[in-house]
Amino acid sequence: MRIRVGHLYPEYLNIYADRGNIAVLTRRAALRGHELVVTAISVGDALPADAYDLLYVGGGQDREQALIAPDLEAKSDALHAAHARGAAMLAVCGGYQLLGRGYRGRDGSFLPGAGLFGHETVAGDVRMIGDVLLECELEPGVRCRIAGFENHAGRTVLDPNATPLGRVIHGFGNDGSSGFEGCRLGRALGTYLHGPLLPRNPWLADWLLAQALGHATDGTPPQLEPLSDTLEQDAFRVAAERARKRGGRR
Ligand code: GLN
């Protein structure tokens, strides 16, 4: 199958090698005989609601977020439509913040967001930096762990009816106090976790690929044949151990 990926603002939102997530998805798809076709979608580019099986947006400094926020807000209807039609999504840090209702910077300025996720973010004075370990349940009864790295000033507050991506075991997470990290809305995932995220969390990469294939085939997400993820599991163990040792400490 051809899996069509829309990469939002790759030249603006790509800190901590967030574009590495695309490389992992490309490789893991190819190992199952699928081809990932990645299209960069930037300021002024169209976003047809049916054009992509997976949409991806990385993280960035406040300055870069300010450069793209008006364009992302203008794409809000298309993002909602793509989501409603079952496209998978992964949004990291600054991109995650702007898929909510908006981000208020330390200078008081407000960047309106796409309003897909039920949350809002306000920048605090102290950045939340370090390794993170989460527990999540994307499929009923299937508990998994995610390890990554966070660096954000933003404190994201989820709406009461919004679903977090996971429970923080070690780290700060959305706001350093709720005990939750990220947000999930069906096939759309938002997270503060960089690293990049997917090389050390291969099951999550496969979950996203399966959702994208479900969209591409207009069917249920398929079970992907397992890969021997020795290196990936080692990377996860190292990251999880760092989080255990240091995560969530100022
Ligand atoms: N600029 C945002 C913040 O500081 C997002 C940072 C990021 O993407 N790592 O919270």
Coordinates of N, CA and C and ligand atoms in Angstrom, one line a residue:
M1 N 0.8 -1.2 0.0 CA 0.0 0.0 0.0 C 0.9 1.3 0.0
R2 N 0.3 2.3 -0.6 CA 1.0 3.6 -0.5 C 0.3 4.3 0.7
I3 N 1.1 4.8 1.7 CA 0.6 5.5 2.8 C 0.9 7.0 2.6
R4 N -0.1 7.8 2.5 CA 0.1 9.3 2.2 C 0.3 10.1 3.5
V5 N 1.4 10.7 3.7 CA 1.7 11.4 4.9 C 1.9 12.9 4.6
G6 N 1.1 13.7 5.3 CA 1.3 15.2 5.2 C 2.1 15.7 6.4
H7 N 3.3 16.2 6.1 CA 4.2 16.7 7.1 C 4.0 18.3 7.2
L8 N 3.4 18.7 8.3 CA 3.1 20.1 8.4 C 4.3 20.9 8.9
Y9 N 4.6 22.0 8.1 CA 5.7 22.9 8.5 C 7.0 22.3 8.9
P10 N 7.5 21.4 8.0 CA 8.8 20.7 8.4 C 10.0 21.7 8.5
E11 N 9.9 22.9 7.8 CA 11.1 23.8 7.9 C 11.0 24.7 9.1
Y12 N 9.8 24.7 9.8 CA 9.6 25.6 11.0 C 9.6 24.8 12.3
L13 N 8.9 23.7 12.2 CA 8.7 22.9 13.5 C 9.4 21.5 13.4
N14 N 10.7 21.6 13.8 CA 11.5 20.4 13.7 C 12.7 20.4 14.7
I15 N 12.3 20.7 16.0 CA 13.5 20.6 16.9 C 13.6 19.2 17.5
Y16 N 14.8 18.9 18.1 CA 15.1 17.6 18.6 C 14.9 16.5 17.5
A17 N 15.2 16.9 16.3 CA 15.2 15.9 15.2 C 13.8 15.3 15.1
D18 N 12.8 16.0 15.3 CA 11.4 15.5 15.2 C 11.1 14.9 13.9
R19 N 11.8 15.3 12.8 CA 11.6 14.7 11.5 C 12.0 13.3 11.5
G20 N 12.8 12.9 12.5 CA 13.2 11.5 12.6 C 12.0 10.5 12.8
N21 N 10.9 11.1 13.2 CA 9.7 10.2 13.4 C 9.2 9.8 12.0
I22 N 9.4 10.7 11.0 CA 9.0 10.3 9.6 C 9.9 9.2 9.1
A23 N 11.2 9.3 9.4 CA 12.2 8.3 8.9 C 11.8 6.9 9.5
V24 N 11.4 6.9 10.8 CA 11.0 5.6 11.4 C 9.8 5.0 10.7
L25 N 8.8 5.9 10.5 CA 7.5 5.4 9.9 C 7.8 4.9 8.5
T26 N 8.7 5.6 7.8 CA 9.1 5.2 6.4 C 9.7 3.8 6.4
R27 N 10.7 3.6 7.3 CA 11.4 2.4 7.4 C 10.5 1.2 7.8
R28 N 9.7 1.4 8.8 CA 8.8 0.4 9.4 C 7.7 0.0 8.4
A29 N 7.3 1.0 7.6 CA 6.3 0.7 6.5 C 7.0 -0.2 5.4
A30 N 8.2 0.2 5.0 CA 8.9 -0.4 4.0 C 9.2 -1.9 4.3
L31 N 9.5 -2.1 5.6 CA 9.8 -3.5 6.1 C 8.6 -4.4 6.0
R32 N 7.4 -3.8 5.8 CA 6.2 -4.6 5.6 C 5.6 -4.5 4.2
G33 N 6.5 -3.9 3.3 CA 6.1 -3.8 1.9 C 5.2 -2.6 1.5
H34 N 5.1 -1.7 2.5 CA 4.3 -0.5 2.2 C 5.2 0.7 1.9
E35 N 4.7 1.6 1.1 CA 5.5 2.8 0.7 C 4.9 4.1 1.4
L36 N 5.7 4.8 2.1 CA 5.3 6.1 2.7 C 5.6 7.2 1.7
V37 N 4.5 7.9 1.3 CA 4.7 9.1 0.4 C 4.5 10.3 1.2
V38 N 5.6 11.1 1.4 CA 5.5 12.2 2.4 C 5.5 13.5 1.6
T39 N 4.5 14.3 1.9 CA 4.3 15.7 1.3 C 4.5 16.7 2.3
A40 N 5.4 17.7 2.1 CA 5.5 18.8 3.0 C 4.4 19.8 2.8
I41 N 3.7 20.2 3.8 CA 2.6 21.2 3.8 C 3.0 22.4 4.6
S42 N 3.2 23.5 3.9 CA 3.7 24.7 4.7 C 2.8 25.8 4.6
V43 N 3.3 27.0 5.0 CA 2.5 28.2 5.0 C 1.9 28.5 3.6
G44 N 0.6 28.6 3.5 CA 0.0 28.9 2.2 C -0.3 27.7 1.4
D45 N 0.1 26.5 1.8 CA -0.2 25.3 1.0 C -1.6 24.8 1.4
A46 N -2.2 24.2 0.4 CA -3.6 23.6 0.6 C -3.5 22.4 1.5
L47 N -4.6 22.0 2.1 CA -4.7 20.8 2.9 C -6.0 20.1 2.6
P48 N -6.1 19.4 1.5 CA -7.3 18.7 1.1 C -7.6 17.7 2.2
A49 N -8.9 17.6 2.6 CA -9.3 16.8 3.8 C -9.0 15.3 3.5
D50 N -9.1 14.9 2.3 CA -9.0 13.5 2.0 C -7.6 13.1 1.5
A51 N -6.7 14.0 1.4 CA -5.4 13.7 0.7 C -4.4 12.9 1.5
Y52 N -4.6 12.8 2.8 CA -3.5 12.2 3.7 C -4.1 11.1 4.6
D53 N -3.3 10.0 4.8 CA -3.7 9.0 5.7 C -3.2 9.3 7.1
L54 N -2.1 10.1 7.1 CA -1.5 10.5 8.4 C -0.9 11.9 8.3
L55 N -1.3 12.7 9.3 CA -0.7 14.1 9.3 C 0.2 14.2 10.5
Y56 N 1.4 14.8 10.3 CA 2.4 14.9 11.3 C 2.9 16.4 11.5
V57 N 3.1 16.8 12.7 CA 3.6 18.1 13.0 C 4.6 18.0 14.2
G58 N 5.8 18.6 14.0 CA 6.8 18.5 15.1 C 6.7 19.7 16.0
G59 N 7.8 19.9 16.8 CA 7.9 20.9 17.8 C 8.7 22.1 17.4
G60 N 8.6 23.2 18.1 CA 9.4 24.4 17.8 C 9.4 25.4 18.8
Q61 N 10.3 26.4 18.7 CA 10.4 27.5 19.7 C 9.2 28.4 19.4
D62 N 8.9 29.3 20.4 CA 7.8 30.2 20.4 C 7.9 31.0 19.1
R63 N 9.1 31.4 18.6 CA 9.2 32.2 17.5 C 8.7 31.5 16.2
E64 N 9.1 30.3 16.1 CA 8.6 29.5 14.9 C 7.1 29.2 15.0
Q65 N 6.6 29.0 16.2 CA 5.2 28.8 16.4 C 4.4 30.0 15.9
A66 N 4.9 31.2 16.2 CA 4.3 32.4 15.9 C 4.3 32.6 14.3
L67 N 5.3 32.1 13.7 CA 5.4 32.2 12.2 C 4.3 31.4 11.5
I68 N 3.9 30.3 12.1 CA 3.0 29.4 11.4 C 1.6 29.4 11.9
A69 N 1.4 29.9 13.2 CA 0.1 29.8 13.8 C -1.1 30.4 13.0
P70 N -0.9 31.6 12.4 CA -2.1 32.1 11.6 C -2.5 31.1 10.5
D71 N -1.5 30.5 9.8 CA -1.7 29.6 8.7 C -2.4 28.3 9.2
L72 N -1.9 27.8 10.4 CA -2.5 26.6 11.0 C -3.9 26.8 11.3
E73 N -4.2 28.0 11.9 CA -5.6 28.3 12.3 C -6.5 28.3 11.1
A74 N -5.9 28.9 10.0 CA -6.7 28.9 8.7 C -6.9 27.5 8.2
K75 N -6.1 26.6 8.6 CA -6.3 25.2 8.1 C -7.2 24.4 9.1
S76 N -7.7 25.0 10.1 CA -8.4 24.4 11.1 C -9.6 23.5 10.6
D77 N -10.4 24.0 9.7 CA -11.5 23.3 9.2 C -11.0 22.0 8.4
A78 N -10.0 22.2 7.7 CA -9.5 21.0 6.9 C -8.9 20.0 7.9
L79 N -8.3 20.4 9.0 CA -7.7 19.4 9.9 C -8.9 18.7 10.6
H80 N -9.9 19.4 11.0 CA -11.1 18.8 11.6 C -11.7 17.8 10.6
A81 N -11.8 18.2 9.4 CA -12.4 17.3 8.4 C -11.6 16.0 8.2
A82 N -10.3 16.2 8.1 CA -9.4 15.1 7.9 C -9.5 14.1 9.1
H83 N -9.6 14.7 10.3 CA -9.7 13.9 11.5 C -11.0 13.1 11.5
A84 N -12.1 13.9 11.1 CA -13.5 13.3 11.1 C -13.5 12.1 10.1
R85 N -12.7 12.2 9.1 CA -12.7 11.1 8.1 C -11.7 10.0 8.4
G86 N -11.1 10.1 9.6 CA -10.3 9.0 10.1 C -8.8 9.0 9.8
A87 N -8.3 10.2 9.4 CA -6.9 10.3 9.2 C -6.2 10.2 10.6
A88 N -5.0 9.5 10.6 CA -4.2 9.4 11.8 C -3.4 10.7 11.9
M89 N -3.1 11.0 13.2 CA -2.3 12.3 13.4 C -1.3 12.1 14.5
L90 N -0.1 12.7 14.4 CA 0.8 12.8 15.5 C 1.3 14.2 15.6
A91 N 1.1 14.8 16.7 CA 1.6 16.2 16.9 C 2.5 16.3 18.1
V92 N 3.7 16.8 17.9 CA 4.7 16.9 19.0 C 4.9 18.3 19.5
C93 N 4.9 18.4 20.8 CA 5.2 19.6 21.6 C 4.6 20.9 21.0
G94 N 5.4 21.8 20.4 CA 4.8 23.0 19.8 C 3.7 22.8 18.9
G95 N 3.8 21.7 18.1 CA 2.7 21.4 17.2 C 1.5 20.9 18.0
Y96 N 1.7 20.1 19.0 CA 0.7 19.6 19.9 C -0.1 20.8 20.6
Q97 N 0.7 21.8 21.0 CA 0.1 22.9 21.7 C -0.9 23.6 20.7
L98 N -0.4 23.8 19.4 CA -1.2 24.5 18.5 C -2.3 23.7 17.8
L99 N -2.4 22.4 18.1 CA -3.6 21.7 17.7 C -4.7 21.8 18.8
G100 N -4.4 22.4 19.9 CA -5.4 22.8 20.9 C -6.0 24.2 20.5
R101 N -6.6 24.8 21.5 CA -7.2 26.1 21.2 C -6.2 27.2 21.1
G102 N -5.0 27.0 21.6 CA -4.0 28.1 21.5 C -2.9 28.1 22.6
Y103 N -2.0 29.0 22.4 CA -0.8 29.0 23.3 C -0.5 30.5 23.7
R104 N -0.6 30.7 25.0 CA -0.3 32.1 25.5 C 1.2 32.1 25.9
G105 N 2.0 32.9 25.2 CA 3.4 33.0 25.5 C 3.7 33.7 26.8
R106 N 5.0 33.7 27.2 CA 5.4 34.4 28.4 C 5.2 35.9 28.3
D107 N 5.3 36.4 27.0 CA 5.1 37.9 26.8 C 3.6 38.2 26.8
G108 N 2.7 37.2 27.0 CA 1.3 37.5 27.1 C 0.6 37.4 25.7
S109 N 1.4 37.3 24.6 CA 0.8 37.2 23.3 C 0.1 35.8 23.2
F110 N -1.0 35.8 22.4 CA -1.8 34.5 22.3 C -1.7 34.1 20.8
L111 N -1.3 32.8 20.7 CA -1.3 32.2 19.3 C -2.5 31.3 19.2
P112 N -3.5 31.6 18.4 CA -4.7 30.8 18.2 C -4.3 29.5 17.6
G113 N -5.0 28.4 18.0 CA -4.7 27.1 17.5 C -5.8 26.6 16.6
A114 N -5.7 25.3 16.2 CA -6.7 24.7 15.3 C -7.9 24.2 16.1
G115 N -7.7 24.1 17.4 CA -8.9 23.7 18.2 C -9.4 22.2 18.0
L116 N -8.4 21.4 17.6 CA -8.8 20.0 17.4 C -8.8 19.3 18.8
F117 N -7.8 19.5 19.5 CA -7.7 18.9 20.9 C -8.3 19.8 21.9
G118 N -9.0 19.3 22.9 CA -9.6 20.1 23.9 C -8.6 20.5 25.0
H119 N -7.8 21.5 24.7 CA -6.9 22.0 25.7 C -6.4 23.4 25.3
E120 N -5.8 24.1 26.3 CA -5.2 25.4 26.1 C -3.8 25.3 26.8
T121 N -2.9 26.1 26.3 CA -1.6 26.1 26.9 C -1.1 27.5 27.3
V122 N -0.5 27.7 28.5 CA 0.0 28.9 28.9 C 1.5 28.7 29.3
A123 N 2.4 29.6 28.8 CA 3.8 29.4 29.1 C 4.1 29.8 30.5
G124 N 4.9 29.0 31.2 CA 5.3 29.4 32.6 C 6.7 30.0 32.6
D125 N 7.2 30.4 33.7 CA 8.5 31.0 33.8 C 9.6 30.0 33.8
V126 N 9.4 28.8 34.3 CA 10.4 27.7 34.4 C 10.1 26.7 33.3
R127 N 11.1 26.3 32.5 CA 10.9 25.3 31.5 C 10.8 23.9 32.1
M128 N 10.1 23.0 31.6 CA 10.0 21.6 32.1 C 10.8 20.8 31.1
I129 N 12.0 20.3 31.6 CA 13.0 19.7 30.8 C 13.4 18.4 31.4
G130 N 13.5 17.3 30.5 CA 14.0 16.1 31.1 C 13.4 14.9 30.4
D131 N 13.9 13.7 30.9 CA 13.4 12.4 30.3 C 12.0 12.1 31.0
V132 N 11.2 11.4 30.2 CA 9.8 11.2 30.6 C 9.5 9.7 30.4
L133 N 8.7 9.1 31.3 CA 8.2 7.8 31.1 C 6.7 7.8 31.3
L134 N 5.9 7.3 30.4 CA 4.4 7.3 30.5 C 3.9 5.9 30.5
E135 N 2.7 5.7 31.0 CA 1.9 4.5 30.7 C 0.6 4.9 30.0
C136 N 0.3 4.2 28.9 CA -0.9 4.5 28.2 C -1.7 3.3 27.8
E137 N -2.9 3.5 27.3 CA -3.7 2.4 26.9 C -4.5 2.8 25.6
L138 N -3.8 2.7 24.5 CA -4.4 3.1 23.2 C -5.5 2.1 22.8
E139 N -5.3 0.8 23.1 CA -6.3 -0.2 22.8 C -6.8 -0.7 24.2
P140 N -8.1 -0.9 24.3 CA -8.7 -1.3 25.6 C -7.9 -2.6 26.2
G141 N -7.5 -2.4 27.4 CA -6.8 -3.5 28.1 C -5.4 -3.7 27.7
V142 N -4.9 -3.0 26.8 CA -3.5 -3.1 26.4 C -2.6 -2.0 26.9
R143 N -2.0 -2.2 28.0 CA -1.2 -1.1 28.7 C 0.3 -1.1 28.1
C144 N 0.7 0.0 27.7 CA 2.1 0.1 27.1 C 2.8 1.3 27.7
R145 N 4.1 1.4 27.5 CA 4.9 2.5 28.0 C 5.5 3.3 26.9
I146 N 5.7 4.5 27.1 CA 6.3 5.4 26.2 C 7.4 6.2 26.9
A147 N 8.6 6.2 26.3 CA 9.7 7.0 26.8 C 10.1 8.1 25.9
G148 N 10.4 9.2 26.4 CA 10.9 10.3 25.5 C 11.5 11.5 26.3
F149 N 11.6 12.6 25.7 CA 12.3 13.7 26.3 C 11.4 15.0 26.1
E150 N 11.3 15.8 27.2 CA 10.5 17.0 27.1 C 11.3 18.2 27.3
N151 N 10.9 19.3 26.7 CA 11.5 20.6 26.9 C 10.5 21.7 26.5
H152 N 9.7 22.2 27.5 CA 8.7 23.1 27.2 C 8.4 24.1 28.3
A153 N 8.1 25.3 27.9 CA 7.6 26.3 28.9 C 6.1 26.2 29.1
G154 N 5.5 25.7 28.1 CA 4.0 25.7 28.1 C 3.5 24.7 29.1
R155 N 2.4 25.1 29.8 CA 1.6 24.2 30.6 C 0.3 24.0 29.9
T156 N 0.0 22.8 29.6 CA -1.2 22.5 28.8 C -2.3 21.9 29.8
V157 N -3.4 22.6 29.8 CA -4.5 22.1 30.6 C -5.6 21.5 29.8
L158 N -5.9 20.2 30.0 CA -6.9 19.5 29.2 C -8.3 19.8 29.7
D159 N -9.2 19.9 28.8 CA -10.6 20.1 29.2 C -11.1 18.9 30.0
P160 N -12.1 19.0 30.9 CA -12.5 17.9 31.7 C -12.9 16.6 30.8
N161 N -13.4 16.8 29.6 CA -13.8 15.7 28.8 C -12.7 15.3 27.8
A162 N -11.5 15.8 27.9 CA -10.5 15.5 27.0 C -9.7 14.2 27.6
T163 N -9.2 13.4 26.7 CA -8.5 12.2 27.1 C -7.0 12.4 27.0
P164 N -6.2 12.2 28.1 CA -4.8 12.3 28.0 C -4.2 11.1 27.2
L165 N -3.0 11.3 26.6 CA -2.3 10.2 25.9 C -1.9 9.2 27.0
G166 N -1.4 9.7 28.1 CA -1.0 8.7 29.1 C -0.8 9.3 30.5
R167 N -0.5 8.4 31.4 CA -0.3 8.8 32.8 C 1.2 8.9 33.0
V168 N 1.7 10.0 33.7 CA 3.1 10.2 33.9 C 3.6 9.3 35.0
I169 N 4.6 8.5 34.7 CA 5.3 7.7 35.7 C 6.5 8.5 36.2
H170 N 7.3 9.0 35.3 CA 8.4 9.9 35.6 C 8.4 11.1 34.6
G171 N 8.6 12.3 35.1 CA 8.6 13.4 34.2 C 7.6 14.5 34.7
F172 N 7.5 15.6 33.8 CA 6.5 16.7 34.1 C 5.2 16.5 33.4
G173 N 5.3 16.2 32.1 CA 4.0 16.0 31.4 C 3.4 17.3 31.0
N174 N 2.0 17.3 30.9 CA 1.3 18.4 30.4 C 1.6 19.7 31.1
D175 N 1.6 19.6 32.5 CA 1.7 20.8 33.3 C 2.5 20.6 34.6
G176 N 3.1 19.5 34.7 CA 3.9 19.3 35.9 C 3.1 19.0 37.2
S177 N 1.8 18.9 37.1 CA 1.0 18.6 38.3 C -0.1 17.7 38.1
S178 N -0.7 17.7 36.9 CA -1.9 16.8 36.7 C -1.6 15.4 36.7
G179 N -0.3 15.0 36.4 CA 0.0 13.6 36.3 C -0.3 13.0 35.0
F180 N -0.7 13.8 34.0 CA -1.1 13.3 32.7 C -0.1 14.0 31.6
E181 N 0.0 13.3 30.5 CA 0.8 13.8 29.4 C 0.0 13.6 28.1
G182 N 0.1 14.6 27.3 CA -0.5 14.5 25.9 C -2.0 14.5 25.9
C183 N -2.5 14.2 24.7 CA -3.9 14.2 24.5 C -4.2 13.2 23.4
R184 N -5.3 12.5 23.5 CA -5.7 11.6 22.4 C -7.2 11.8 22.0
L185 N -7.4 11.9 20.7 CA -8.7 12.0 20.1 C -8.9 11.1 19.0
G186 N -9.3 9.8 19.3 CA -9.4 8.8 18.3 C -8.1 8.5 17.7
R187 N -7.9 8.7 16.4 CA -6.6 8.3 15.8 C -5.6 9.5 15.8
A188 N -5.9 10.6 16.5 CA -5.0 11.7 16.7 C -4.3 11.7 18.0
L189 N -3.0 11.8 18.0 CA -2.2 11.8 19.3 C -1.4 13.1 19.3
G190 N -1.4 13.7 20.5 CA -0.6 14.8 20.8 C 0.3 14.5 22.0
T191 N 1.5 15.0 22.0 CA 2.4 14.7 23.1 C 3.5 15.8 23.1
Y192 N 4.1 15.9 24.3 CA 5.3 16.8 24.5 C 6.6 16.0 24.2
L193 N 6.5 14.8 23.9 CA 7.7 14.0 23.9 C 8.5 14.0 22.6
H194 N 9.7 14.5 22.7 CA 10.6 14.6 21.6 C 11.6 13.3 21.7
G195 N 12.7 13.4 20.9 CA 13.7 12.4 21.1 C 14.6 12.2 19.9
P196 N 14.0 11.9 18.7 CA 12.6 11.8 18.4 C 11.9 10.7 19.1
L197 N 10.6 10.7 19.1 CA 9.8 9.8 19.9 C 9.8 8.4 19.4
L198 N 9.6 8.2 18.1 CA 9.2 6.9 17.6 C 10.4 5.9 17.5
P199 N 11.7 6.3 17.3 CA 12.7 5.3 17.3 C 12.8 4.4 18.6
R200 N 12.4 5.0 19.7 CA 12.5 4.3 21.0 C 11.2 3.8 21.5
N201 N 10.2 4.0 20.7 CA 8.8 3.5 21.0 C 8.2 2.8 19.7
P202 N 8.8 1.7 19.3 CA 8.4 1.1 18.0 C 7.0 0.7 18.0
W203 N 6.4 0.2 19.1 CA 5.0 -0.2 19.1 C 4.1 1.0 18.7
L204 N 4.5 2.2 19.2 CA 3.7 3.4 18.9 C 3.8 3.8 17.4
A205 N 5.0 3.6 16.8 CA 5.1 3.8 15.4 C 4.2 2.9 14.6
D206 N 4.2 1.6 15.0 CA 3.3 0.6 14.4 C 1.8 0.9 14.6
W207 N 1.5 1.4 15.8 CA 0.1 1.8 16.0 C -0.4 2.9 15.0
L208 N 0.5 3.9 14.8 CA 0.2 5.0 13.9 C 0.1 4.5 12.5
L209 N 1.0 3.6 12.1 CA 1.0 3.0 10.7 C -0.3 2.3 10.5
A210 N -0.7 1.5 11.5 CA -1.9 0.7 11.4 C -3.1 1.6 11.2
Q211 N -3.1 2.7 12.0 CA -4.3 3.6 11.9 C -4.3 4.2 10.5
A212 N -3.1 4.6 10.0 CA -3.0 5.2 8.6 C -3.4 4.2 7.6
L213 N -3.0 2.9 7.7 CA -3.5 1.9 6.8 C -5.0 1.7 6.9
G214 N -5.5 1.8 8.1 CA -7.0 1.7 8.2 C -7.7 2.8 7.4
H215 N -7.1 4.0 7.5 CA -7.7 5.1 6.7 C -7.5 4.9 5.2
A216 N -6.3 4.4 4.8 CA -6.0 4.2 3.4 C -6.9 3.1 2.8
T217 N -7.3 2.1 3.6 CA -8.1 1.0 3.0 C -9.6 1.2 3.4
D218 N -9.8 2.3 4.1 CA -11.2 2.5 4.5 C -11.7 1.4 5.4
G219 N -10.8 0.8 6.1 CA -11.2 -0.4 6.9 C -10.6 -0.3 8.3
T220 N -10.6 -1.4 9.0 CA -10.0 -1.4 10.3 C -8.5 -1.5 10.3
P221 N -7.8 -0.9 11.2 CA -6.4 -0.9 11.2 C -5.9 -2.4 11.2
P222 N -5.0 -2.8 10.3 CA -4.5 -4.2 10.3 C -3.5 -4.5 11.4
Q223 N -3.3 -5.7 11.7 CA -2.2 -6.2 12.6 C -1.0 -6.2 11.8
L224 N 0.0 -5.5 12.1 CA 1.3 -5.5 11.3 C 2.2 -6.6 11.9
E225 N 2.8 -7.3 10.9 CA 3.7 -8.4 11.4 C 4.8 -7.8 12.3
P226 N 5.1 -8.5 13.4 CA 6.2 -7.9 14.3 C 7.5 -7.9 13.6
L227 N 8.4 -6.9 14.1 CA 9.7 -6.8 13.6 C 10.7 -7.1 14.8
S228 N 11.9 -7.5 14.5 CA 12.8 -7.7 15.6 C 13.4 -6.4 16.0
D229 N 12.9 -5.8 17.0 CA 13.2 -4.5 17.5 C 14.2 -4.4 18.6
T230 N 15.3 -5.2 18.4 CA 16.3 -5.3 19.5 C 16.9 -3.9 19.8
L231 N 17.4 -3.2 18.8 CA 18.0 -1.9 19.0 C 17.0 -0.9 19.6
E232 N 15.7 -1.0 19.1 CA 14.7 -0.1 19.6 C 14.4 -0.3 21.0
Q233 N 14.3 -1.6 21.4 CA 14.0 -2.0 22.8 C 15.2 -1.5 23.7
D234 N 16.4 -1.6 23.2 CA 17.5 -1.1 24.0 C 17.4 0.4 24.2
A235 N 17.0 1.1 23.1 CA 16.9 2.6 23.2 C 15.8 2.9 24.2
F236 N 14.7 2.2 24.2 CA 13.6 2.4 25.1 C 14.1 2.2 26.6
R237 N 14.9 1.1 26.8 CA 15.3 0.8 28.1 C 16.2 1.9 28.7
V238 N 17.1 2.4 27.8 CA 18.0 3.5 28.2 C 17.2 4.7 28.6
A239 N 16.3 5.1 27.7 CA 15.5 6.3 27.9 C 14.6 6.1 29.2
A240 N 14.0 4.9 29.4 CA 13.2 4.7 30.6 C 14.0 4.8 31.8
E241 N 15.2 4.3 31.8 CA 16.1 4.3 32.9 C 16.5 5.7 33.3
R242 N 16.8 6.5 32.3 CA 17.1 7.9 32.5 C 15.9 8.6 33.1
A243 N 14.7 8.3 32.7 CA 13.5 9.0 33.2 C 13.4 8.6 34.7
R244 N 13.6 7.3 35.0 CA 13.5 6.8 36.3 C 14.5 7.6 37.2
K245 N 15.7 7.8 36.7 CA 16.7 8.5 37.5 C 16.5 10.0 37.6
R246 N 16.0 10.6 36.5 CA 16.0 12.1 36.5 C 14.7 12.7 36.2
G247 N 13.8 12.0 35.6 CA 12.6 12.6 35.1 C 11.8 13.4 36.1
G248 N 11.3 14.6 35.7 CA 10.4 15.4 36.6 C 11.1 16.1 37.7
R249 N 12.4 16.2 37.6 CA 13.1 17.0 38.7 C 13.6 18.3 38.1
R250 N 13.4 19.4 38.8 CA 13.8 20.7 38.3 C 15.3 20.9 38.5
Ligands
GLN1 N1 7.7 26.7 22.4 C1 6.9 25.8 23.1 C2 7.2 25.8 24.6 O1 8.2 26.3 25.0 C3 7.1 24.4 22.5 C4 8.5 23.9 22.7 C5 8.8 22.7 21.9 O2 8.3 22.4 20.9 N2 9.8 21.9 22.4 O3 6.5 25.3 25.4

